[in-house]
Short mmCIF file of N, CA and C in Angstrom, two decimals:
data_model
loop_
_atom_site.label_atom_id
_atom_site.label_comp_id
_atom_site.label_asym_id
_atom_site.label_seq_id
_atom_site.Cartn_x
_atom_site.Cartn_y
_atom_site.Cartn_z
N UNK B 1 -6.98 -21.10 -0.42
CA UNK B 1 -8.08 -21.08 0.51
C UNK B 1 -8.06 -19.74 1.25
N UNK B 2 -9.18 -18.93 1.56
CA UNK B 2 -9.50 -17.97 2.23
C UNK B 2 -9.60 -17.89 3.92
N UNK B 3 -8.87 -17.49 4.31
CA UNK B 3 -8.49 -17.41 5.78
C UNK B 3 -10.23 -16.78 6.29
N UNK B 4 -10.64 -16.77 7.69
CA UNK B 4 -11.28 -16.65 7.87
C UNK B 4 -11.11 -15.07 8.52
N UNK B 5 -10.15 -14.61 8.33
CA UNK B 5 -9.85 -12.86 8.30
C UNK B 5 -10.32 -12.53 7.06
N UNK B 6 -9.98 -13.01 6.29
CA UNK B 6 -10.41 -12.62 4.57
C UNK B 6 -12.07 -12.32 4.58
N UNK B 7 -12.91 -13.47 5.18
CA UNK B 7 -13.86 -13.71 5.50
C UNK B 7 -14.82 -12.42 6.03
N UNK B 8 -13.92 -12.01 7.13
CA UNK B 8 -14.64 -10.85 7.94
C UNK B 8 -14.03 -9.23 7.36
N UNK B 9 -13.02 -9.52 6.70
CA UNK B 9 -12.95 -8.02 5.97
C UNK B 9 -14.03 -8.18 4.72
N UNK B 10 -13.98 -8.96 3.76
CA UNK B 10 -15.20 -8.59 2.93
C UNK B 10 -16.73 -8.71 3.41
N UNK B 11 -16.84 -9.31 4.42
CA UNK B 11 -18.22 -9.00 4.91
C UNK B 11 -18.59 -8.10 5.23
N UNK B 12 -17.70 -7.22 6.02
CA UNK B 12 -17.60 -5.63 6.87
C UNK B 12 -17.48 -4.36 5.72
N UNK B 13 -16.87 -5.08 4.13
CA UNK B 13 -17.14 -4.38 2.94
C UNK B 13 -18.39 -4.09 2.22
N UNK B 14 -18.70 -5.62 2.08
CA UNK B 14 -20.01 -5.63 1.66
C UNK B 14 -21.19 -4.76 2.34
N UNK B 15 -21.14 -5.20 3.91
CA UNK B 15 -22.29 -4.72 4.41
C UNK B 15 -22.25 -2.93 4.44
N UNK B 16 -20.54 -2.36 3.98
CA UNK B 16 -20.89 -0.75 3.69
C UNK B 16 -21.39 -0.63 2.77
N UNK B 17 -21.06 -0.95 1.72
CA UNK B 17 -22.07 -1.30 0.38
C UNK B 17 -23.25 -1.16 0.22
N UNK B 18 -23.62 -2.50 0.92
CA UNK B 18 -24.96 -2.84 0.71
C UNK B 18 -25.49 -1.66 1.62
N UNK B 19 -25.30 -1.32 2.70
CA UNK B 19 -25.86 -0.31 3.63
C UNK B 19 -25.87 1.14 3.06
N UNK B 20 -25.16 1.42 2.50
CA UNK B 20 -24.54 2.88 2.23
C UNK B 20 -25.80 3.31 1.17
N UNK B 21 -26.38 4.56 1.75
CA UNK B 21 -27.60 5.40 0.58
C UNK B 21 -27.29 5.58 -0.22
N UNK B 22 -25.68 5.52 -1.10
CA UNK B 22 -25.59 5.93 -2.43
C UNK B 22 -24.33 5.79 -2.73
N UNK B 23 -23.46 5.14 -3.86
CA UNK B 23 -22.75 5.09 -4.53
C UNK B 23 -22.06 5.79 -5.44
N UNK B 24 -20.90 6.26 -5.63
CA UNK B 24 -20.11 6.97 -6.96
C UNK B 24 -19.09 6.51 -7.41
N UNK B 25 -18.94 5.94 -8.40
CA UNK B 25 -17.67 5.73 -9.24
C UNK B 25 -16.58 6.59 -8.99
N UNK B 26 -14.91 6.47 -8.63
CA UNK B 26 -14.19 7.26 -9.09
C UNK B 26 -14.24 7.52 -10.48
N UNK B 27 -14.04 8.61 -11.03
CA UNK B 27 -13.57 9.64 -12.44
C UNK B 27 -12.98 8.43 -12.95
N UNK B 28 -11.86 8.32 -12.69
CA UNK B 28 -10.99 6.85 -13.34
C UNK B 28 -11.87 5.49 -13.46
N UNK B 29 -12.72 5.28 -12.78
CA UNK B 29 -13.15 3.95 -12.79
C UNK B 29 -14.75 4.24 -13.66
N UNK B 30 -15.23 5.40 -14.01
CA UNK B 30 -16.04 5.37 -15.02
C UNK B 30 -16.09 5.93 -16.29
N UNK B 31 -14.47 6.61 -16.47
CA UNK B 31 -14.16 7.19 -17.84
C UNK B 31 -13.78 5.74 -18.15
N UNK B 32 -13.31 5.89 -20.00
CA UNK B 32 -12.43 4.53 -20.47
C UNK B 32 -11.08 4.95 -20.24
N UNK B 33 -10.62 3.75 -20.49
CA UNK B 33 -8.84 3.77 -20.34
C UNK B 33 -8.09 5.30 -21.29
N UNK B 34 -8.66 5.66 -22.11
CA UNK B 34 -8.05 6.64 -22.87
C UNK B 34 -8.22 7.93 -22.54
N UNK B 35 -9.28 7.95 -21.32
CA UNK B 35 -9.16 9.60 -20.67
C UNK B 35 -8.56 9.33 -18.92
N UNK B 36 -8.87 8.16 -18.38
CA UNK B 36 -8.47 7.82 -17.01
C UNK B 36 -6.77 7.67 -17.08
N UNK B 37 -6.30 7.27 -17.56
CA UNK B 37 -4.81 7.16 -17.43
C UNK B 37 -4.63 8.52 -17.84
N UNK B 38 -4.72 9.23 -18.37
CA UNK B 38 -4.21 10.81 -18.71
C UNK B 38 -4.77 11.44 -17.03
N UNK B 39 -6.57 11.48 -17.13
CA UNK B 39 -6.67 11.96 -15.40
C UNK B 39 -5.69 11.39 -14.58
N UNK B 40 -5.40 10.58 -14.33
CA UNK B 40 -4.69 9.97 -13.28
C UNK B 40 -3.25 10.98 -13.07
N UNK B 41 -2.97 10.23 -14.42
CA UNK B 41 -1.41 11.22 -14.55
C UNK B 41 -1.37 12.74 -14.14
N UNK B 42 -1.95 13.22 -15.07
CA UNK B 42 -2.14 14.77 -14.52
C UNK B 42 -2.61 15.16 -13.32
N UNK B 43 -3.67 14.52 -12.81
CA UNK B 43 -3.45 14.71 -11.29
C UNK B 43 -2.54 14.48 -10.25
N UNK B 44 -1.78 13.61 -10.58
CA UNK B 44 -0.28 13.29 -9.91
C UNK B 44 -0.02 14.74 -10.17
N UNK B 45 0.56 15.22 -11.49
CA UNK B 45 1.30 15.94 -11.94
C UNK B 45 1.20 17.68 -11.57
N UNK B 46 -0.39 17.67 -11.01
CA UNK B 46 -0.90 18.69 -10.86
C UNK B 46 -0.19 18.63 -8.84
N UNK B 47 -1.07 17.90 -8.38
CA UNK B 47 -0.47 17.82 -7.05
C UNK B 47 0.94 18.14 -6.55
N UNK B 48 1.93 17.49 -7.30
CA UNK B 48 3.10 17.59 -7.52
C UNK B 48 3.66 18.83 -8.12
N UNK B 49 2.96 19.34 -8.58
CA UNK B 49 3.25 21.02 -9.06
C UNK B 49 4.18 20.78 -10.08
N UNK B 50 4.18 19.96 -11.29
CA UNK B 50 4.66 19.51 -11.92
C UNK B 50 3.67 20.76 -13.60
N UNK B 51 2.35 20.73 -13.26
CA UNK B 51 1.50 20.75 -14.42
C UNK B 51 0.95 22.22 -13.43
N UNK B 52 0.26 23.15 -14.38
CA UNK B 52 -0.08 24.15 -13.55
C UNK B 52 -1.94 24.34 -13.76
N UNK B 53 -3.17 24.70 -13.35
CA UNK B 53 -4.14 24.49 -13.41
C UNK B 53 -4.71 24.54 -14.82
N UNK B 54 -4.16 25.68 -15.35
CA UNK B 54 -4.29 26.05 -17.13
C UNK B 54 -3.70 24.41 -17.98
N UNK B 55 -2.43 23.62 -17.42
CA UNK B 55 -1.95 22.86 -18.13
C UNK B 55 -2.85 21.56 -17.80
N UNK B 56 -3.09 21.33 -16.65
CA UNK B 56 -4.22 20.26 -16.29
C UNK B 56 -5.27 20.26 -17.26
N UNK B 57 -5.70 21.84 -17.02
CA UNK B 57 -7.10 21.73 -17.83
C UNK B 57 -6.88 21.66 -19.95
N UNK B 58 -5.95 22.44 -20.29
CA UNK B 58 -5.30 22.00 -21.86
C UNK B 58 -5.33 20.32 -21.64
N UNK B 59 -4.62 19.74 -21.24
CA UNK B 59 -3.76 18.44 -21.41
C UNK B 59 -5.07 16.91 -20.82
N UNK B 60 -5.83 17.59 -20.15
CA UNK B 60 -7.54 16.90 -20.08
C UNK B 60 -8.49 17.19 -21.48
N UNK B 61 -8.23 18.44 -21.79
CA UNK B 61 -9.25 18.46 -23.04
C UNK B 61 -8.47 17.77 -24.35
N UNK B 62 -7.31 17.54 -24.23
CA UNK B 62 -6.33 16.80 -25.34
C UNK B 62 -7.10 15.23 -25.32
N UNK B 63 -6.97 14.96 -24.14
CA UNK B 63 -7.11 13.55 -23.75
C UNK B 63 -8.67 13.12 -24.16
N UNK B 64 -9.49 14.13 -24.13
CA UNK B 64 -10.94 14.05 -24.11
C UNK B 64 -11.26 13.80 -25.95
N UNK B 65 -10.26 14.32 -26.41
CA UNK B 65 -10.46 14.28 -28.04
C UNK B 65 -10.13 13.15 -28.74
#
């Protein structure tokens, strides 16, 4: 059963929603699974200074193929 906190956080969701002039998908939530889990990763990896901007951008066009 749904507490009546539950109640008033998705209402206060909805109504940004419903209110809000315009909508965008995250990158991840409108690619498919076979380019979003690579974005994901590499953006960790990039942040983290793990991957360098040249390797982000190689290792995205890998993923894209």
């Amino acid at each position: 059963m749904k507490s009546s906190s539950d109640k008033a956080w998705l209402t206060f969701v909805y109504d940004l929603v419903d209110k809000a002039p315009s909508f965008q998908l995250s990158w991840d939530q409108a690619l498919p699974s076979d380019q979003s889990d690579p974005l994901l990763t590499n953006t960790d990896k990039s942040f983290l200074r793990q991957i360098s901007p040249a390797e982000f951008g190689a290792n995205m066009s890998k993923a894209g193929s």
